[in-house]
Amino acid sequence: MADVVFKTTAGSTLQYFKRGDGPLMIISPPAWGLSSKYLQETLTPLEQTFTLIYLEFRANGKSTRPDPSEMSCWHLADDIEYLRQELGLEKIPHLLGHSGGGTIALWYAIRYPEKVDRLILLNHTLEGFNDGKSMKEAIVEKSKNPKMHAALKAWTASWEDLSDEGFAQVIRSFLPVYFYDPDASTRSTELSNIQSVSLWNYQLLHGSDRNVHYQEPELGKVTAKTLMIFCQADPVCTPTQGEATHKGMPGSKLVIYEECGHFPWMEMEEETFRDIVEFCT
């Protein structure tokens, strides 16, 4: 696996990892402190078909921490553009983003529509979209399962003043809620054993300090062929967000899995990788 650190045209430093063989696919992870490690661990079946480039966004891995005013999903889309330039690509053949990483990938497709061919969004957040009703309904449904009670309590506890290590403990405790089957939360060693998550990153991207840019009015700018995968048991990025995105991008394809949570390729591996490969080939 290649581990590359490069200087951008703006003078910042970005890191990426290169694995696999085949057509290029850039992987856009959430930038709020998880890094790309959980994706490197669990997306390996795609490396049989694609060369995967796992980008570490600013303030993640060895990438430079920016001024807080430039730590928004809208700004982070520029990191994908810096990577495209570094790789010497006229156009990104395939861009895949998960969760908040999907938000950044979608911003890239909005801001640089001529620079991406195919866009794959896995349980992405549509920035600025009010999904409170669907999220509450999903949490209520999960609360019916006794196995979820301790995990749900972990997230509702106060964490504003936690250390990065304390915040990681909250993430580990809450992790089962992200899955349809809470026992499936152990399928990622990186996630279930994570020891430190940057609260600085999280606050700027999803917390009280965030600078929100609204994506819904901008969706018509996307020209990339787009596949979206959502899951009925995802309490964080509900299918309602996928439906709203699809409405703004009528030519896109929306797939919704039943009995599956926030990480479809971990709970429905065969279906997820099949749908991605078929869309891209």
GROMACS .gro file of C-alpha atoms in nm:
model
  281
    1MET     CA    1   0.000   0.000   0.000
    2ALA     CA    2   0.135   0.341  -0.096
    3ASP     CA    3   0.121   0.612   0.172
    4VAL     CA    4   0.170   0.953   0.009
    5VAL     CA    5   0.196   1.303   0.155
    6PHE     CA    6   0.194   1.596  -0.088
    7LYS     CA    7   0.184   1.974  -0.092
    8THR     CA    8  -0.125   2.138  -0.242
    9THR     CA    9  -0.124   2.448  -0.460
   10ALA     CA   10  -0.253   2.635  -0.154
   11GLY     CA   11   0.056   2.533   0.045
   12SER     CA   12  -0.120   2.286   0.276
   13THR     CA   13  -0.028   1.919   0.320
   14LEU     CA   14  -0.258   1.627   0.237
   15GLN     CA   15  -0.216   1.252   0.281
   16TYR     CA   16  -0.362   0.965   0.080
   17PHE     CA   17  -0.330   0.588   0.062
   18LYS     CA   18  -0.332   0.391  -0.263
   19ARG     CA   19  -0.443   0.027  -0.282
   20GLY     CA   20  -0.588  -0.215  -0.537
   21ASP     CA   21  -0.575  -0.256  -0.912
   22GLY     CA   22  -0.799  -0.129  -1.190
   23PRO     CA   23  -0.981   0.197  -1.275
   24LEU     CA   24  -0.928   0.477  -1.024
   25MET     CA   25  -1.180   0.541  -0.746
   26ILE     CA   26  -1.124   0.819  -0.491
   27ILE     CA   27  -1.265   0.741  -0.146
   28SER     CA   28  -1.400   1.035   0.056
   29PRO     CA   29  -1.428   0.953   0.430
   30PRO     CA   30  -1.595   1.166   0.697
   31ALA     CA   31  -1.359   1.442   0.808
   32TRP     CA   32  -1.474   1.472   1.169
   33GLY     CA   33  -1.196   1.261   1.314
   34LEU     CA   34  -1.249   0.898   1.208
   35SER     CA   35  -0.994   0.918   0.923
   36SER     CA   36  -1.007   0.669   0.636
   37LYS     CA   37  -0.882   0.370   0.835
   38TYR     CA   38  -1.223   0.202   0.880
   39LEU     CA   39  -1.279   0.227   0.504
   40GLN     CA   40  -0.934   0.088   0.426
   41GLU     CA   41  -1.018  -0.205   0.652
   42THR     CA   42  -1.365  -0.283   0.514
   43LEU     CA   43  -1.372  -0.177   0.147
   44THR     CA   44  -1.100  -0.423   0.047
   45PRO     CA   45  -1.333  -0.626  -0.185
   46LEU     CA   46  -1.350  -0.320  -0.413
   47GLU     CA   47  -0.972  -0.333  -0.450
   48GLN     CA   48  -1.017  -0.639  -0.672
   49THR     CA   49  -1.190  -0.417  -0.930
   50PHE     CA   50  -1.059  -0.064  -0.865
   51THR     CA   51  -0.748   0.122  -0.757
   52LEU     CA   52  -0.871   0.294  -0.443
   53ILE     CA   53  -0.727   0.627  -0.333
   54TYR     CA   54  -0.819   0.690   0.032
   55LEU     CA   55  -0.791   1.063   0.100
   56GLU     CA   56  -0.723   1.203   0.446
   57PHE     CA   57  -0.894   1.542   0.456
   58ARG     CA   58  -0.742   1.843   0.628
   59ALA     CA   59  -0.699   1.794   1.004
   60ASN     CA   60  -0.703   1.413   0.960
   61GLY     CA   61  -0.406   1.177   0.953
   62LYS     CA   62  -0.093   1.365   0.843
   63SER     CA   63  -0.296   1.633   0.663
   64THR     CA   64  -0.261   1.997   0.774
   65ARG     CA   65  -0.506   2.144   1.026
   66PRO     CA   66  -0.656   2.458   0.868
   67ASP     CA   67  -0.792   2.778   1.014
   68PRO     CA   68  -1.133   2.698   1.171
   69SER     CA   69  -1.303   2.923   0.914
   70GLU     CA   70  -1.194   2.678   0.642
   71MET     CA   71  -1.312   2.363   0.819
   72SER     CA   72  -1.653   2.307   0.658
   73CYS     CA   73  -1.771   2.042   0.414
   74TRP     CA   74  -1.795   2.311   0.145
   75HIS     CA   75  -1.428   2.401   0.196
   76LEU     CA   76  -1.315   2.040   0.223
   77ALA     CA   77  -1.432   1.972  -0.132
   78ASP     CA   78  -1.121   2.164  -0.237
   79ASP     CA   79  -0.907   1.884  -0.092
   80ILE     CA   80  -1.054   1.647  -0.352
   81GLU     CA   81  -0.968   1.901  -0.620
   82TYR     CA   82  -0.610   1.926  -0.489
   83LEU     CA   83  -0.589   1.546  -0.505
   84ARG     CA   84  -0.723   1.540  -0.862
   85GLN     CA   85  -0.453   1.788  -0.961
   86GLU     CA   86  -0.185   1.588  -0.779
   87LEU     CA   87  -0.287   1.269  -0.960
   88GLY     CA   88  -0.289   1.447  -1.296
   89LEU     CA   89  -0.648   1.352  -1.373
   90GLU     CA   90  -0.854   1.544  -1.626
   91LYS     CA   91  -1.164   1.401  -1.459
   92ILE     CA   92  -1.215   1.174  -1.156
   93PRO     CA   93  -1.355   0.846  -1.297
   94HIS     CA   94  -1.525   0.737  -0.974
   95LEU     CA   95  -1.574   0.930  -0.649
   96LEU     CA   96  -1.720   0.741  -0.352
   97GLY     CA   97  -1.816   0.905  -0.023
   98HIS     CA   98  -1.963   0.764   0.295
   99SER     CA   99  -2.171   0.956   0.550
  100GLY     CA  100  -2.011   1.298   0.604
  101GLY     CA  101  -1.758   1.200   0.339
  102GLY     CA  102  -2.051   1.172   0.102
  103THR     CA  103  -2.146   1.529   0.194
  104ILE     CA  104  -1.799   1.645   0.089
  105ALA     CA  105  -1.807   1.435  -0.230
  106LEU     CA  106  -2.146   1.584  -0.317
  107TRP     CA  107  -2.009   1.935  -0.266
  108TYR     CA  108  -1.726   1.846  -0.502
  109ALA     CA  109  -1.973   1.732  -0.768
  110ILE     CA  110  -2.169   2.055  -0.718
  111ARG     CA  111  -1.869   2.289  -0.725
  112TYR     CA  112  -1.662   2.103  -0.987
  113PRO     CA  113  -1.928   1.932  -1.202
  114GLU     CA  114  -1.701   1.889  -1.503
  115LYS     CA  115  -1.432   1.715  -1.297
  116VAL     CA  116  -1.614   1.398  -1.188
  117ASP     CA  117  -1.772   1.125  -1.403
  118ARG     CA  118  -1.943   0.888  -1.156
  119LEU     CA  119  -2.047   0.967  -0.800
  120ILE     CA  120  -2.132   0.700  -0.541
  121LEU     CA  121  -2.286   0.819  -0.214
  122LEU     CA  122  -2.328   0.572   0.073
  123ASN     CA  123  -2.566   0.694   0.345
  124HIS     CA  124  -2.461   1.055   0.292
  125THR     CA  125  -2.572   1.362   0.485
  126LEU     CA  126  -2.748   1.625   0.274
  127GLU     CA  127  -2.604   1.937   0.436
  128GLY     CA  128  -2.861   2.184   0.564
  129PHE     CA  129  -3.153   1.943   0.521
  130ASN     CA  130  -3.383   1.909   0.823
  131ASP     CA  131  -3.409   1.537   0.886
  132GLY     CA  132  -3.508   1.563   1.253
  133LYS     CA  133  -3.844   1.389   1.221
  134SER     CA  134  -3.705   1.080   1.043
  135MET     CA  135  -3.408   1.059   1.279
  136LYS     CA  136  -3.634   1.071   1.584
  137GLU     CA  137  -3.856   0.799   1.440
  138ALA     CA  138  -3.551   0.580   1.373
  139ILE     CA  139  -3.423   0.626   1.730
  140VAL     CA  140  -3.767   0.545   1.875
  141GLU     CA  141  -3.774   0.225   1.670
  142LYS     CA  142  -3.428   0.126   1.791
  143SER     CA  143  -3.521   0.196   2.152
  144LYS     CA  144  -3.761  -0.099   2.130
  145ASN     CA  145  -3.459  -0.330   2.119
  146PRO     CA  146  -3.313  -0.384   2.471
  147LYS     CA  147  -2.970  -0.442   2.314
  148MET     CA  148  -2.970  -0.077   2.205
  149HIS     CA  149  -3.051   0.083   2.541
  150ALA     CA  150  -2.695   0.126   2.674
  151ALA     CA  151  -2.572   0.254   2.338
  152LEU     CA  152  -2.854   0.508   2.308
  153LYS     CA  153  -2.786   0.634   2.660
  154ALA     CA  154  -2.419   0.688   2.571
  155TRP     CA  155  -2.502   0.936   2.296
  156THR     CA  156  -2.755   1.136   2.498
  157ALA     CA  157  -2.498   1.190   2.772
  158SER     CA  158  -2.310   1.523   2.773
  159TRP     CA  159  -1.982   1.514   2.579
  160GLU     CA  160  -1.913   1.880   2.497
  161ASP     CA  161  -1.616   1.905   2.735
  162LEU     CA  162  -1.468   1.561   2.672
  163SER     CA  163  -1.112   1.491   2.568
  164ASP     CA  164  -1.052   1.330   2.228
  165GLU     CA  165  -1.011   0.999   2.410
  166GLY     CA  166  -1.335   1.052   2.601
  167PHE     CA  167  -1.518   1.137   2.281
  168ALA     CA  168  -1.384   0.814   2.125
  169GLN     CA  169  -1.533   0.625   2.419
  170VAL     CA  170  -1.873   0.778   2.341
  171ILE     CA  171  -1.840   0.675   1.975
  172ARG     CA  172  -1.750   0.318   2.074
  173SER     CA  173  -2.043   0.298   2.313
  174PHE     CA  174  -2.292   0.439   2.062
  175LEU     CA  175  -2.163   0.233   1.767
  176PRO     CA  176  -2.426  -0.048   1.786
  177VAL     CA  177  -2.701   0.207   1.711
  178TYR     CA  178  -2.552   0.261   1.366
  179PHE     CA  179  -2.634  -0.100   1.275
  180TYR     CA  180  -2.956  -0.292   1.217
  181ASP     CA  181  -2.801  -0.582   1.407
  182PRO     CA  182  -2.617  -0.432   1.707
  183ASP     CA  183  -2.386  -0.732   1.719
  184ALA     CA  184  -2.258  -0.636   1.372
  185SER     CA  185  -2.080  -0.337   1.527
  186THR     CA  186  -1.778  -0.559   1.595
  187ARG     CA  187  -1.721  -0.624   1.224
  188SER     CA  188  -1.489  -0.325   1.203
  189THR     CA  189  -1.192  -0.347   1.437
  190GLU     CA  190  -1.098   0.012   1.355
  191LEU     CA  191  -1.437   0.146   1.463
  192SER     CA  192  -1.502  -0.077   1.763
  193ASN     CA  193  -1.152  -0.011   1.906
  194ILE     CA  194  -1.106   0.354   1.812
  195GLN     CA  195  -0.909   0.533   2.085
  196SER     CA  196  -0.913   0.900   1.986
  197VAL     CA  197  -1.154   1.117   1.785
  198SER     CA  198  -1.091   1.487   1.733
  199LEU     CA  199  -1.363   1.683   1.909
  200TRP     CA  200  -1.225   1.997   1.736
  201ASN     CA  201  -1.305   1.842   1.397
  202TYR     CA  202  -1.649   1.727   1.507
  203GLN     CA  203  -1.754   2.060   1.653
  204LEU     CA  204  -1.661   2.247   1.334
  205LEU     CA  205  -1.831   1.998   1.101
  206HIS     CA  206  -2.132   1.880   1.300
  207GLY     CA  207  -2.139   2.059   1.634
  208SER     CA  208  -2.234   2.402   1.762
  209ASP     CA  209  -1.943   2.570   1.580
  210ARG     CA  210  -2.034   2.444   1.232
  211ASN     CA  211  -2.070   2.671   0.931
  212VAL     CA  212  -2.363   2.527   0.732
  213HIS     CA  213  -2.381   2.555   0.354
  214TYR     CA  214  -2.711   2.436   0.206
  215GLN     CA  215  -2.682   2.168  -0.061
  216GLU     CA  216  -3.044   2.118  -0.161
  217PRO     CA  217  -3.072   2.435  -0.375
  218GLU     CA  218  -2.743   2.343  -0.551
  219LEU     CA  219  -2.822   1.984  -0.651
  220GLY     CA  220  -2.918   2.079  -1.007
  221LYS     CA  221  -2.554   2.165  -1.076
  222VAL     CA  222  -2.444   1.800  -1.050
  223THR     CA  223  -2.378   1.639  -1.388
  224ALA     CA  224  -2.203   1.322  -1.265
  225LYS     CA  225  -2.384   0.990  -1.304
  226THR     CA  226  -2.488   0.925  -0.943
  227LEU     CA  227  -2.570   0.619  -0.735
  228MET     CA  228  -2.703   0.663  -0.382
  229ILE     CA  229  -2.739   0.380  -0.132
  230PHE     CA  230  -2.941   0.431   0.187
  231CYS     CA  231  -3.066   0.196   0.458
  232GLN     CA  232  -3.394   0.186   0.650
  233ALA     CA  233  -3.227   0.120   0.986
  234ASP     CA  234  -2.983   0.413   0.966
  235PRO     CA  235  -3.077   0.662   1.242
  236VAL     CA  236  -2.815   0.920   1.141
  237CYS     CA  237  -2.849   0.948   0.763
  238THR     CA  238  -3.205   0.831   0.700
  239PRO     CA  239  -3.347   0.746   0.356
  240THR     CA  240  -3.538   1.075   0.373
  241GLN     CA  241  -3.210   1.250   0.293
  242GLY     CA  242  -3.158   1.021  -0.004
  243GLU     CA  243  -3.508   1.090  -0.131
  244ALA     CA  244  -3.453   1.466  -0.104
  245THR     CA  245  -3.122   1.438  -0.291
  246HIS     CA  246  -3.278   1.220  -0.557
  247LYS     CA  247  -3.558   1.473  -0.604
  248GLY     CA  248  -3.299   1.742  -0.672
  249MET     CA  249  -3.107   1.512  -0.907
  250PRO     CA  250  -3.378   1.334  -1.111
  251GLY     CA  251  -3.127   1.138  -1.319
  252SER     CA  252  -2.966   0.981  -1.013
  253LYS     CA  253  -3.025   0.625  -0.894
  254LEU     CA  254  -3.147   0.567  -0.538
  255VAL     CA  255  -3.130   0.224  -0.374
  256ILE     CA  256  -3.271   0.164  -0.025
  257TYR     CA  257  -3.183  -0.153   0.167
  258GLU     CA  258  -3.413  -0.301   0.431
  259GLU     CA  259  -3.278  -0.435   0.762
  260CYS     CA  260  -2.949  -0.250   0.725
  261GLY     CA  261  -2.784   0.041   0.905
  262HIS     CA  262  -2.525   0.312   0.845
  263PHE     CA  263  -2.260   0.079   0.701
  264PRO     CA  264  -2.435  -0.117   0.423
  265TRP     CA  265  -2.120  -0.289   0.297
  266MET     CA  266  -2.072  -0.443   0.643
  267GLU     CA  267  -2.428  -0.572   0.689
  268MET     CA  268  -2.520  -0.634   0.323
  269GLU     CA  269  -2.176  -0.686   0.173
  270GLU     CA  270  -2.273  -0.884  -0.137
  271GLU     CA  271  -2.554  -0.649  -0.240
  272THR     CA  272  -2.356  -0.329  -0.176
  273PHE     CA  273  -2.042  -0.427  -0.366
  274ARG     CA  274  -2.251  -0.574  -0.648
  275ASP     CA  275  -2.450  -0.253  -0.687
  276ILE     CA  276  -2.137  -0.037  -0.682
  277VAL     CA  277  -1.946  -0.247  -0.937
  278GLU     CA  278  -2.246  -0.277  -1.169
  279PHE     CA  279  -2.298   0.100  -1.159
  280CYS     CA  280  -1.933   0.172  -1.236
  281THR     CA  281  -1.878  -0.082  -1.513
   0.00000   0.00000   0.00000
